[in-house]
Tab-separated table of C-alpha atoms and ligand atoms in Angstrom:
chain	number	residue	atom	x	y	z
B	1	UNK	CA	-122.753	133.237	262.135
B	2	UNK	CA	-125.373	133.119	260.868
B	3	UNK	CA	-127.691	134.735	258.127
B	4	UNK	CA	-126.161	137.069	256.054
B	5	UNK	CA	-129.119	139.500	255.779
B	6	UNK	CA	-128.334	142.698	253.299
B	7	UNK	CA	-129.608	144.957	251.642
B	8	UNK	CA	-131.275	144.138	247.796
B	9	UNK	CA	-130.369	148.329	246.329
B	10	UNK	CA	-126.525	148.122	248.054
B	11	UNK	CA	-125.832	144.250	246.276
B	12	UNK	CA	-123.839	144.582	243.517
B	13	UNK	CA	-125.198	142.494	241.139
B	14	UNK	CA	-122.397	141.436	239.217
B	15	UNK	CA	-121.293	140.398	241.905
B	16	UNK	CA	-123.149	136.731	242.318
B	17	UNK	CA	-123.351	133.940	239.802
B	18	UNK	CA	-126.697	132.762	240.826
B	19	UNK	CA	-130.393	134.389	241.860
B	20	UNK	CA	-132.668	132.851	243.897
B	21	UNK	CA	-136.104	134.193	244.262
B	22	UNK	CA	-137.951	132.889	247.858
B	23	UNK	CA	-136.379	131.156	250.856
B	24	UNK	CA	-139.265	128.656	251.037
B	25	UNK	CA	-137.279	124.352	250.999
B	26	UNK	CA	-136.935	125.305	247.535
B	27	UNK	CA	-135.743	128.202	246.791
B	28	UNK	CA	-133.660	128.315	249.979
B	29	UNK	CA	-132.838	124.606	248.540
B	30	UNK	CA	-130.965	125.201	245.169
B	31	UNK	CA	-129.102	128.680	246.816
B	32	UNK	CA	-127.565	126.701	249.383
B	33	UNK	CA	-126.331	123.945	247.168
B	34	UNK	CA	-125.616	126.132	244.561
B	35	UNK	CA	-123.220	128.228	246.662
B	36	UNK	CA	-121.305	125.467	249.149
B	37	UNK	CA	-120.400	122.735	245.748
B	38	UNK	CA	-119.860	125.461	243.632
B	39	UNK	CA	-118.418	127.640	245.899
B	40	UNK	CA	-121.076	130.670	244.288
B	41	UNK	CA	-122.435	133.542	245.329
B	42	UNK	CA	-126.235	133.675	245.535
B	43	UNK	CA	-128.519	135.491	246.238
B	44	UNK	CA	-131.584	135.494	247.737
B	45	UNK	CA	-135.000	137.631	247.144
B	46	UNK	CA	-137.879	137.599	249.386
B	47	UNK	CA	-140.817	139.570	249.505
B	48	UNK	CA	-141.220	138.571	253.437
B	49	UNK	CA	-139.957	139.991	256.494
B	50	UNK	CA	-138.860	136.605	257.124
B	51	UNK	CA	-136.398	133.413	255.635
B	52	UNK	CA	-137.988	129.411	255.221
B	53	UNK	CA	-141.464	130.207	253.067
B	54	UNK	CA	-145.074	128.912	253.898
B	55	UNK	CA	-143.053	126.391	256.959
B	56	UNK	CA	-141.774	129.391	258.724
B	57	UNK	CA	-142.830	129.063	262.402
B	58	UNK	CA	-141.684	131.681	265.634
B	59	UNK	CA	-143.248	131.384	269.255
B	60	UNK	CA	-146.171	133.375	270.294
B	61	UNK	CA	-146.909	135.617	273.333
B	62	UNK	CA	-147.569	132.612	275.131
B	63	UNK	CA	-144.506	130.752	274.380
B	64	UNK	CA	-145.944	128.590	271.848
B	65	UNK	CA	-143.875	127.590	268.291
B	66	UNK	CA	-146.518	127.992	266.496
B	67	UNK	CA	-147.122	126.925	262.551
B	68	UNK	CA	-148.326	130.926	260.975
B	69	UNK	CA	-148.482	129.254	257.135
B	70	UNK	CA	-151.074	127.155	258.177
B	71	UNK	CA	-149.511	122.776	260.115
B	72	UNK	CA	-146.547	121.799	258.413
B	73	UNK	CA	-146.073	117.596	259.806
B	74	UNK	CA	-142.230	116.153	257.557
B	75	UNK	CA	-142.962	112.925	255.772
B	76	UNK	CA	-141.448	110.789	253.381
B	77	UNK	CA	-140.047	107.966	252.068
B	78	UNK	CA	-136.981	109.023	250.114
B	79	UNK	CA	-133.990	108.273	252.186
B	80	UNK	CA	-132.048	110.964	250.026
B	81	UNK	CA	-134.344	113.551	251.474
B	82	UNK	CA	-134.146	112.643	255.104
B	83	UNK	CA	-130.596	112.331	255.258
B	84	UNK	CA	-130.536	115.532	253.392
B	85	UNK	CA	-132.217	117.375	255.640
B	86	UNK	CA	-130.589	115.754	258.858
B	87	UNK	CA	-127.854	118.143	257.762
B	88	UNK	CA	-129.375	120.992	259.483
B	89	UNK	CA	-131.398	119.334	261.893
B	90	UNK	CA	-132.219	116.421	264.586
B	91	UNK	CA	-136.170	115.475	263.601
B	92	UNK	CA	-138.097	114.961	267.184
B	93	UNK	CA	-139.861	111.093	266.319
B	94	UNK	CA	-143.650	112.674	265.754
B	95	UNK	CA	-145.847	110.576	264.158
B	96	UNK	CA	-149.046	112.518	263.142
B	97	UNK	CA	-152.844	111.383	263.915
B	98	UNK	CA	-156.107	113.441	262.835
B	99	UNK	CA	-159.507	112.801	264.142
B	100	UNK	CA	-162.263	113.722	262.551
B	101	UNK	CA	-165.670	115.624	264.538
B	102	UNK	CA	-168.426	114.024	263.696
B	103	UNK	CA	-171.143	115.218	264.929
B	104	UNK	CA	-169.170	115.229	268.842
B	105	UNK	CA	-168.014	112.332	268.085
B	106	UNK	CA	-164.445	110.707	266.578
B	107	UNK	CA	-163.858	109.284	264.510
B	108	UNK	CA	-159.836	108.563	262.556
B	109	UNK	CA	-159.398	110.226	259.239
B	110	UNK	CA	-157.679	108.320	257.044
B	111	UNK	CA	-161.458	107.135	257.213
B	112	UNK	CA	-160.139	102.463	258.898
B	113	UNK	CA	-160.865	99.919	260.609
B	114	UNK	CA	-161.866	102.272	263.359
B	115	UNK	CA	-163.315	104.453	262.337
B	116	UNK	CA	-165.540	102.227	260.544
B	117	UNK	CA	-166.690	100.888	264.204
B	118	UNK	CA	-167.429	104.042	265.526
B	119	UNK	CA	-169.910	104.490	262.500
B	120	UNK	CA	-171.350	101.905	261.929
B	121	UNK	CA	-171.000	99.164	265.186
B	122	UNK	CA	-168.911	96.560	265.915
B	123	UNK	CA	-170.705	93.597	264.157
B	124	UNK	CA	-171.313	95.715	261.666
B	125	UNK	CA	-168.647	97.345	260.729
B	126	UNK	CA	-166.442	93.760	260.999
B	127	UNK	CA	-169.089	91.824	258.021
B	128	UNK	CA	-168.100	95.803	255.817
B	129	UNK	CA	-164.707	94.184	257.019
B	130	UNK	CA	-164.845	90.975	256.316
B	131	UNK	CA	-166.114	92.704	252.247
B	132	UNK	CA	-163.909	95.508	251.673
B	133	UNK	CA	-160.824	93.095	252.135
B	134	UNK	CA	-162.512	91.137	250.216
B	135	UNK	CA	-162.565	93.238	247.023
B	136	UNK	CA	-159.359	94.706	247.422
B	137	UNK	CA	-156.938	93.237	250.421
B	138	UNK	CA	-155.843	93.752	253.898
B	139	UNK	CA	-154.113	97.177	254.486
B	140	UNK	CA	-154.632	98.509	251.540
B	141	UNK	CA	-155.125	102.078	250.646
B	142	UNK	CA	-158.663	102.951	248.580
B	143	UNK	CA	-160.201	105.856	246.803
B	144	UNK	CA	-163.410	107.409	247.293
B	145	UNK	CA	-163.398	107.707	243.957
B	146	UNK	CA	-162.790	103.996	243.627
B	147	UNK	CA	-165.280	102.978	246.419
B	148	UNK	CA	-167.887	105.058	245.077
B	149	UNK	CA	-166.672	103.651	241.626
B	150	UNK	CA	-167.981	99.475	242.477
B	151	UNK	CA	-171.455	98.442	242.132
B	152	UNK	CA	-172.087	96.456	245.820
B	153	UNK	CA	-174.935	97.954	247.562
B	154	UNK	CA	-173.100	97.437	251.428
B	155	UNK	CA	-169.527	99.058	249.581
B	156	UNK	CA	-171.974	101.715	248.314
B	157	UNK	CA	-172.966	101.787	252.361
B	158	UNK	CA	-169.175	102.337	253.037
B	159	UNK	CA	-168.260	105.111	250.196
B	160	UNK	CA	-171.976	107.122	250.583
B	161	UNK	CA	-171.217	107.686	254.374
B	162	UNK	CA	-167.315	108.015	254.189
B	163	UNK	CA	-168.360	110.784	251.181
B	164	UNK	CA	-170.746	112.293	252.865
B	165	UNK	CA	-169.069	112.630	256.995
B	166	UNK	CA	-165.577	112.772	255.821
B	167	UNK	CA	-165.320	114.152	252.630
B	168	UNK	CA	-168.519	116.443	250.727
B	169	UNK	CA	-168.667	119.375	253.677
B	170	UNK	CA	-164.851	119.963	254.403
B	171	UNK	CA	-164.008	119.364	250.654
B	172	UNK	CA	-167.173	122.248	249.942
B	173	UNK	CA	-164.977	124.098	252.870
B	174	UNK	CA	-161.888	123.805	251.386
B	175	UNK	CA	-162.391	124.238	247.990
B	176	UNK	CA	-166.003	125.663	247.719
B	177	UNK	CA	-166.045	122.959	244.717
B	178	UNK	CA	-167.968	119.326	245.660
B	179	UNK	CA	-165.342	116.734	246.367
B	180	UNK	CA	-166.513	115.186	242.584
B	181	UNK	CA	-165.640	118.690	241.195
B	182	UNK	CA	-162.059	118.928	242.331
B	183	UNK	CA	-158.475	116.769	240.703
B	184	UNK	CA	-159.195	113.087	241.816
B	185	UNK	CA	-155.666	114.000	243.150
B	186	UNK	CA	-156.454	115.833	245.438
B	187	UNK	CA	-159.206	113.546	247.245
B	188	UNK	CA	-156.900	110.519	246.430
B	189	UNK	CA	-154.258	112.321	249.375
B	190	UNK	CA	-156.855	110.918	252.031
B	191	UNK	CA	-157.804	107.565	250.911
B	192	UNK	CA	-160.058	105.104	253.002
B	193	UNK	CA	-157.142	102.691	254.717
B	194	UNK	CA	-158.219	99.367	254.989
B	195	UNK	CA	-156.163	98.735	258.359
B	196	UNK	CA	-155.749	99.587	262.245
B	197	UNK	CA	-153.195	102.619	261.385
B	198	UNK	CA	-154.788	105.198	263.344
B	199	UNK	CA	-151.905	107.357	261.629
B	200	UNK	CA	-152.579	110.309	258.390
B	201	UNK	CA	-149.226	108.825	256.558
B	202	UNK	CA	-147.524	105.516	256.579
B	203	UNK	CA	-144.223	106.836	255.478
B	204	UNK	CA	-141.413	105.486	256.689
B	205	UNK	CA	-139.627	109.297	257.603
B	206	UNK	CA	-141.616	111.001	259.810
B	207	UNK	CA	-140.760	113.999	262.337
B	208	UNK	CA	-140.747	117.559	264.145
B	209	UNK	CA	-137.382	119.162	263.378
B	210	UNK	CA	-135.875	119.573	267.172
B	211	UNK	CA	-136.174	122.930	267.404
B	212	UNK	CA	-138.421	123.971	264.631
B	213	UNK	CA	-138.267	125.465	261.009
B	214	UNK	CA	-137.186	128.605	260.813
B	215	UNK	CA	-134.036	127.297	262.659
B	216	UNK	CA	-133.808	124.867	260.193
B	217	UNK	CA	-133.324	127.432	257.247
B	218	UNK	CA	-131.587	129.249	259.715
B	219	UNK	CA	-128.832	126.686	259.579
B	220	UNK	CA	-129.442	126.232	255.512
B	221	UNK	CA	-128.843	129.209	254.607
B	222	UNK	CA	-125.807	129.790	256.932
B	223	UNK	CA	-123.854	130.512	254.261
B	224	UNK	CA	-120.962	131.608	252.904
B	225	UNK	CA	-121.929	132.967	249.585
B	226	UNK	CA	-125.505	133.497	250.406
B	227	UNK	CA	-127.425	137.091	251.020
B	228	UNK	CA	-129.999	137.393	251.650
B	229	UNK	CA	-132.024	140.529	250.742
B	230	UNK	CA	-135.311	140.317	252.924
B	231	UNK	CA	-139.080	143.105	252.110
B	232	UNK	CA	-137.837	142.667	248.245
B	233	UNK	CA	-140.651	141.621	245.854
B	234	UNK	CA	-138.696	140.305	242.331
B	235	UNK	CA	-142.073	141.813	240.542
B	236	UNK	CA	-140.765	145.669	241.370
B	237	UNK	CA	-137.104	144.885	241.388
B	238	UNK	CA	-137.504	142.521	237.879
B	239	UNK	CA	-136.994	144.417	235.210
B	240	UNK	CA	-138.613	141.964	231.993
B	241	UNK	CA	-137.277	142.027	228.099
B	242	UNK	CA	-139.195	140.206	225.628
B	243	UNK	CA	-138.343	139.817	221.781
B	244	UNK	CA	-141.158	141.683	220.623
B	245	UNK	CA	-144.149	144.021	221.494
B	246	UNK	CA	-146.790	141.008	221.213
B	247	UNK	CA	-149.099	139.661	224.067
B	248	UNK	CA	-147.150	136.890	223.533
B	249	UNK	CA	-144.290	137.345	223.148
B	250	UNK	CA	-141.420	135.458	224.840
B	251	UNK	CA	-138.921	136.985	227.755
B	252	UNK	CA	-135.092	137.778	226.575
B	253	UNK	CA	-133.138	138.412	229.607
B	254	UNK	CA	-133.614	139.411	232.951
B	255	UNK	CA	-132.036	142.654	234.398
B	256	UNK	CA	-131.351	143.725	237.846
B	257	UNK	CA	-130.181	147.274	238.812
B	258	UNK	CA	-130.356	147.451	235.262
B	259	UNK	CA	-127.850	145.022	233.846
B	260	UNK	CA	-129.317	141.382	232.409
B	261	UNK	CA	-128.239	138.746	234.511
B	262	UNK	CA	-127.118	135.547	232.938
B	263	UNK	CA	-126.210	132.966	236.169
B	264	UNK	CA	-129.078	130.983	236.502
B	265	UNK	CA	-132.168	132.625	238.053
B	266	UNK	CA	-134.192	130.108	240.083
B	267	UNK	CA	-137.499	131.895	240.955
B	268	UNK	CA	-140.197	130.263	243.625
B	269	UNK	CA	-143.081	133.012	242.717
B	270	UNK	CA	-146.514	132.880	241.113
B	271	UNK	CA	-145.519	132.925	237.058
B	272	UNK	CA	-148.808	135.258	236.647
B	273	UNK	CA	-147.452	137.448	240.032
B	274	UNK	CA	-144.421	137.780	237.936
B	275	UNK	CA	-145.512	138.799	234.379
B	276	UNK	CA	-148.253	141.415	236.493
B	277	UNK	CA	-150.977	138.583	234.827
B	278	UNK	CA	-150.928	140.154	231.227
B	279	UNK	CA	-153.098	136.544	230.028
B	280	UNK	CA	-155.283	136.925	233.974
B	281	UNK	CA	-154.657	135.660	237.278
B	282	UNK	CA	-153.702	132.750	238.193
B	283	UNK	CA	-156.710	130.607	240.679
B	284	UNK	CA	-156.267	130.017	243.788
B	285	UNK	CA	-156.851	129.352	247.042
B	286	UNK	CA	-156.332	131.166	250.466
B	287	UNK	CA	-156.309	130.585	254.088
B	288	UNK	CA	-156.896	132.658	257.176
B	289	UNK	CA	-155.962	131.819	260.031
B	290	UNK	CA	-157.568	132.953	263.662
B	291	UNK	CA	-155.093	131.103	266.823
B	292	UNK	CA	-156.844	130.855	270.344
B	293	UNK	CA	-154.349	130.679	273.493
B	294	UNK	CA	-155.223	128.451	276.590
B	295	UNK	CA	-154.502	128.157	279.903
B	296	UNK	CA	-154.925	124.257	279.442
B	297	UNK	CA	-152.145	122.168	279.449
B	298	UNK	CA	-154.472	120.748	275.960
B	299	UNK	CA	-156.973	121.109	274.683
B	300	UNK	CA	-157.738	118.509	271.475
B	301	UNK	CA	-156.476	115.404	271.886
B	302	UNK	CA	-154.108	114.784	269.062
B	303	UNK	CA	-152.637	117.352	266.278
B	304	UNK	CA	-155.384	118.204	264.123
B	305	UNK	CA	-159.253	117.477	264.246
B	306	UNK	CA	-160.840	118.057	261.079
B	307	UNK	CA	-164.532	119.310	261.464
B	308	UNK	CA	-166.221	116.935	258.723
B	309	UNK	CA	-169.756	117.419	259.146
B	310	UNK	CA	-169.848	120.416	260.904
B	311	UNK	CA	-168.335	124.487	261.954
B	312	UNK	CA	-167.125	126.421	258.874
B	313	UNK	CA	-163.187	126.119	259.679
B	314	UNK	CA	-162.075	122.936	257.894
B	315	UNK	CA	-159.717	122.378	260.622
B	316	UNK	CA	-157.656	122.729	264.020
B	317	UNK	CA	-154.219	122.570	265.094
B	318	UNK	CA	-152.907	122.476	268.481
B	319	UNK	CA	-149.033	122.736	268.186
B	320	UNK	CA	-147.792	120.969	271.048
B	321	UNK	CA	-148.575	118.608	270.408
B	322	UNK	CA	-146.741	118.178	266.747
B	323	UNK	CA	-143.391	119.310	268.654
B	324	UNK	CA	-143.698	118.029	272.162
B	325	UNK	CA	-143.237	121.152	273.305
B	326	UNK	CA	-144.493	121.910	276.949
B	327	UNK	CA	-145.604	124.024	278.540
B	328	UNK	CA	-148.668	125.128	281.114
B	329	UNK	CA	-150.186	127.013	278.357
B	330	UNK	CA	-151.315	125.688	274.973
B	331	UNK	CA	-152.293	127.580	271.410
B	332	UNK	CA	-154.747	126.097	268.363
B	333	UNK	CA	-155.365	127.364	265.297
B	334	UNK	CA	-158.173	127.329	263.379
B	335	UNK	CA	-158.175	127.461	259.485
B	336	UNK	CA	-160.546	129.258	256.898
B	337	UNK	CA	-160.663	128.780	253.790
B	338	UNK	CA	-161.115	131.241	250.759
B	339	UNK	CA	-161.209	132.187	247.555
B	340	UNK	CA	-157.578	133.876	246.461
B	341	UNK	CA	-158.270	137.764	245.279
B	342	UNK	CA	-156.319	139.955	246.244
B	343	UNK	CA	-152.020	139.624	245.509
B	344	UNK	CA	-151.022	142.402	248.196
B	345	UNK	CA	-153.033	141.019	250.988
B	346	UNK	CA	-154.159	137.800	250.521
B	347	UNK	CA	-151.206	134.884	250.493
B	348	UNK	CA	-151.788	132.273	247.285
B	349	UNK	CA	-152.121	128.356	249.269
B	350	UNK	CA	-153.390	125.735	247.062
B	351	UNK	CA	-153.414	125.913	243.687
B	352	UNK	CA	-157.106	124.726	241.552
B	353	UNK	CA	-155.500	121.908	239.683
B	354	UNK	CA	-157.714	121.036	236.613
B	355	UNK	CA	-157.336	121.127	232.925
B	356	UNK	CA	-158.496	124.930	232.326
B	357	UNK	CA	-155.852	125.955	234.924
B	358	UNK	CA	-153.088	124.111	234.391
B	359	UNK	CA	-153.474	125.126	230.692
B	360	UNK	CA	-153.597	128.909	231.305
B	361	UNK	CA	-150.397	128.143	233.762
B	362	UNK	CA	-148.678	126.852	230.846
B	363	UNK	CA	-149.346	129.847	228.550
B	364	UNK	CA	-147.288	131.502	231.158
B	365	UNK	CA	-144.626	129.335	231.091
B	366	UNK	CA	-144.263	129.439	227.632
B	367	UNK	CA	-143.276	133.438	228.343
B	368	UNK	CA	-139.823	131.751	229.880
B	369	UNK	CA	-138.938	128.775	227.800
B	370	UNK	CA	-137.006	131.572	225.902
B	371	UNK	CA	-134.485	132.480	228.134
B	372	UNK	CA	-132.400	129.650	229.109
B	373	UNK	CA	-131.422	130.680	232.376
B	374	UNK	CA	-134.929	131.141	234.566
B	375	UNK	CA	-135.428	128.140	236.960
B	376	UNK	CA	-139.132	128.478	237.862
B	377	UNK	CA	-139.563	125.987	240.661
B	378	UNK	CA	-142.114	125.278	243.711
B	379	UNK	CA	-145.344	124.729	244.838
B	380	UNK	CA	-146.241	128.086	243.019
B	381	UNK	CA	-143.566	128.756	240.285
B	382	UNK	CA	-144.766	125.125	238.443
B	383	UNK	CA	-148.180	125.213	240.167
B	384	UNK	CA	-148.709	122.287	241.576
B	385	UNK	CA	-150.095	120.971	244.983
B	386	UNK	CA	-146.440	119.509	246.621
B	387	UNK	CA	-145.493	117.993	249.977
B	388	UNK	CA	-141.956	119.412	250.914
B	389	UNK	CA	-140.203	116.486	250.128
B	390	UNK	CA	-141.187	116.430	246.635
B	391	UNK	CA	-140.342	119.792	246.830
B	392	UNK	CA	-136.383	119.421	247.980
B	393	UNK	CA	-136.002	116.151	246.262
B	394	UNK	CA	-136.719	118.699	242.514
B	395	UNK	CA	-135.013	121.311	244.596
B	396	UNK	CA	-132.062	119.207	245.090
B	397	UNK	CA	-132.147	117.874	240.947
B	398	UNK	CA	-132.300	121.444	240.193
B	399	UNK	CA	-129.261	122.195	241.677
B	400	UNK	CA	-127.149	118.849	240.337
B	401	UNK	CA	-128.180	120.663	236.995
B	402	UNK	CA	-127.513	123.337	236.982
B	403	UNK	CA	-124.124	122.308	239.488
B	404	UNK	CA	-123.794	119.986	236.098
B	405	UNK	CA	-123.811	122.656	233.924
B	406	UNK	CA	-121.664	125.603	235.480
B	407	UNK	CA	-119.140	122.612	235.857
B	408	UNK	CA	-119.595	121.719	231.821
B	409	UNK	CA	-119.413	125.245	230.818
B	410	UNK	CA	-115.368	125.942	232.601
T	501	FAD	P1	-143.225	128.281	249.824
T	501	FAD	O1	-142.739	127.535	251.043
T	501	FAD	O2	-144.046	129.079	249.375
T	501	FAD	O3	-142.075	129.935	249.743
T	501	FAD	C1	-142.687	130.978	248.214
T	501	FAD	C2	-141.184	131.796	249.257
T	501	FAD	O4	-141.355	132.290	247.455
T	501	FAD	C3	-142.195	132.859	249.808
T	501	FAD	O5	-141.447	132.515	251.501
T	501	FAD	C4	-142.863	133.879	249.123
T	501	FAD	O6	-142.561	134.801	249.967
T	501	FAD	C5	-141.767	134.095	248.343
T	501	FAD	N1	-141.641	134.868	246.993
T	501	FAD	C6	-143.120	134.907	245.856
T	501	FAD	N2	-143.576	135.641	245.539
T	501	FAD	C7	-142.361	135.982	245.448
T	501	FAD	C8	-141.375	137.444	245.499
T	501	FAD	N3	-142.141	137.930	243.715
T	501	FAD	N4	-140.414	138.044	245.325
T	501	FAD	C9	-139.822	137.604	246.156
T	501	FAD	N5	-139.646	136.232	247.309
T	501	FAD	C10	-141.538	135.545	246.641
T	501	FAD	N6	-146.302	119.991	253.096
T	501	FAD	C11	-145.931	118.889	253.470
T	501	FAD	O7	-144.306	117.879	253.173
T	501	FAD	N7	-146.583	118.357	254.945
T	501	FAD	C12	-147.313	119.035	255.137
T	501	FAD	O8	-147.421	118.762	256.582
T	501	FAD	C13	-147.974	120.315	255.081
T	501	FAD	N8	-148.926	121.021	255.493
T	501	FAD	C14	-149.250	122.039	254.580
T	501	FAD	C15	-150.233	123.514	254.763
T	501	FAD	C16	-150.653	124.546	253.766
T	501	FAD	C17	-151.407	125.426	254.917
T	501	FAD	C18	-150.523	124.753	253.382
T	501	FAD	C19	-150.513	125.274	252.755
T	501	FAD	C20	-149.097	123.826	252.851
T	501	FAD	C21	-148.484	122.479	253.380
T	501	FAD	N9	-147.595	121.639	253.299
T	501	FAD	C22	-147.082	120.519	253.805
T	501	FAD	C23	-147.089	122.135	251.896
T	501	FAD	C24	-145.371	123.000	251.545
T	501	FAD	O9	-145.582	124.368	252.673
T	501	FAD	C25	-144.628	123.191	250.992
T	501	FAD	O10	-144.788	121.719	249.776
T	501	FAD	C26	-143.538	124.383	250.047
T	501	FAD	O11	-143.757	125.337	251.201
T	501	FAD	C27	-143.228	124.093	249.775
T	501	FAD	O12	-141.554	124.913	248.836
T	501	FAD	P2	-142.563	126.596	248.415
T	501	FAD	O13	-140.249	126.359	248.037
T	501	FAD	O14	-142.016	125.681	246.912
T	501	FAD	O15	-142.692	127.131	248.170
T	502	UDP	N1	-160.216	116.108	252.360
T	502	UDP	C1	-161.589	115.593	253.490
T	502	UDP	N2	-161.846	115.497	254.782
T	502	UDP	C2	-161.387	115.851	255.615
T	502	UDP	C3	-159.452	115.484	255.009
T	502	UDP	C4	-159.321	115.630	253.595
T	502	UDP	O1	-162.663	116.000	252.411
T	502	UDP	O2	-161.360	115.398	256.879
T	502	UDP	C5	-159.930	116.264	251.223
T	502	UDP	C6	-160.322	117.007	251.141
T	502	UDP	O3	-160.128	117.883	249.518
T	502	UDP	C7	-159.001	118.324	251.325
T	502	UDP	C8	-158.362	116.873	250.159
T	502	UDP	O4	-158.775	115.682	250.914
T	502	UDP	O5	-158.475	119.153	250.269
T	502	UDP	C9	-156.646	116.962	250.955
T	502	UDP	O6	-156.141	116.578	252.605
T	502	UDP	P1	-155.299	117.490	253.161
T	502	UDP	O7	-155.099	116.593	254.335
T	502	UDP	O8	-153.868	116.117	251.891
T	502	UDP	O9	-155.295	118.516	252.828
T	502	UDP	P2	-153.586	119.446	253.102
T	502	UDP	O10	-153.309	119.211	254.564
T	502	UDP	O11	-152.789	119.460	251.341
T	502	UDP	O12	-154.107	120.547	253.282
């Protein structure tokens, strides 16, 4: 049958039981669950010309499957999430490997025992590895901040090396800030790993959807009762009503086609944009992607190379490693990070988590708390740094809650 695409202007709003804004993992999982388990009708509104949010992939001119909004590798320890997604796709058992380009020498990231030998030479590394094991234990993960906090000369030598050669320049490029300035949870995503395991993730379930992410979304949204309106921006079609005229006035209703919508509204876009940035824009980092295609089998030794001490771009990804696609050509993608200044031209990829920005976000969130049927969900609407698996888990939780509420209301 395929996804049922409709024109928003022709949608009869009273026909729908729920409205979902955004077709990424957050919106798509809730839409499918709500439609399938309740036999309900769901209207999905998506401002882009395609579904799948930032996980969107497509074939480029050379016939290579590429990710258009950053490299996406699925990994999780949640059996529930993995099982759920298996309903819509098979998986290629891909395990992601990342190398840091250290002045032309490749070194595994996360920095581990093998990286240590490359950085310090085998003999010295053997001694330093002993020291790390004595202090933290074998096969343990230690954040760069924990390592730097150690009061020991040899551990400080390792910490200084990793800080200067893995974190400092990459973080400055990615965030426009030093590792000290970014939230500790950000650098903690890539700890020092006292191990020979060169994989980027150690999660139990890892892989890539056999036919790509877009196909996964097409399967998920191909369900009677789900209608998808592309090229439709909620900020243009939602008519917001407030309790009064004050700046902090709370939301009292959302009207679509002139009618207050009473069913659940699941909103996965940026919250500040919904309120036309009345308290100022929430800060994000954006990205620019530069693609290059070569008449070669492979250009890189693994899926991603991080440029931790040189170059203006942060990392380069070669998709064929991720997707296991066979071709005489290959496409790589360089990532350049930049500030997010223009909501029309740019995409808000990363929330910049810190106390001030979180408080700024909370002020927006408060405006929505008065409207019981409004549910912000996802990386943008919650202003968080979530991986795909976490979003799928949260979307399943929200769907359970909404379905229970709908059952109780009957
Ligand atoms: P999104 O995928 O961003 O979907 C939101 C959707 O809402 C978009 O389609 C958007 O167009 C739409 N929208 C926004 N505003 C409006 C509006 N006003 N009206 C209508 N529609 C609107 N996670 C992993 O697990 N593994 C990875 O390897 C990984 N790599 C990543 C690499 C990069 C560069 C980035 C930025 C993220 C990465 N992630 C990764 C995280 C992953 O992208 C997110 O967890 C996931 O996309 C979040 O899903 P979402 O539905 O919340 O948001
Ligand atoms: N990081 C770094 N050097 C690296 C890898 C990561 O400094 O080689 C830091 C950087 O601040 C980055 C953060 O760790 O933003 C999280 O890295 P991750 O690979 O998880 O970022 P994502 O894939 O989400 O962009």
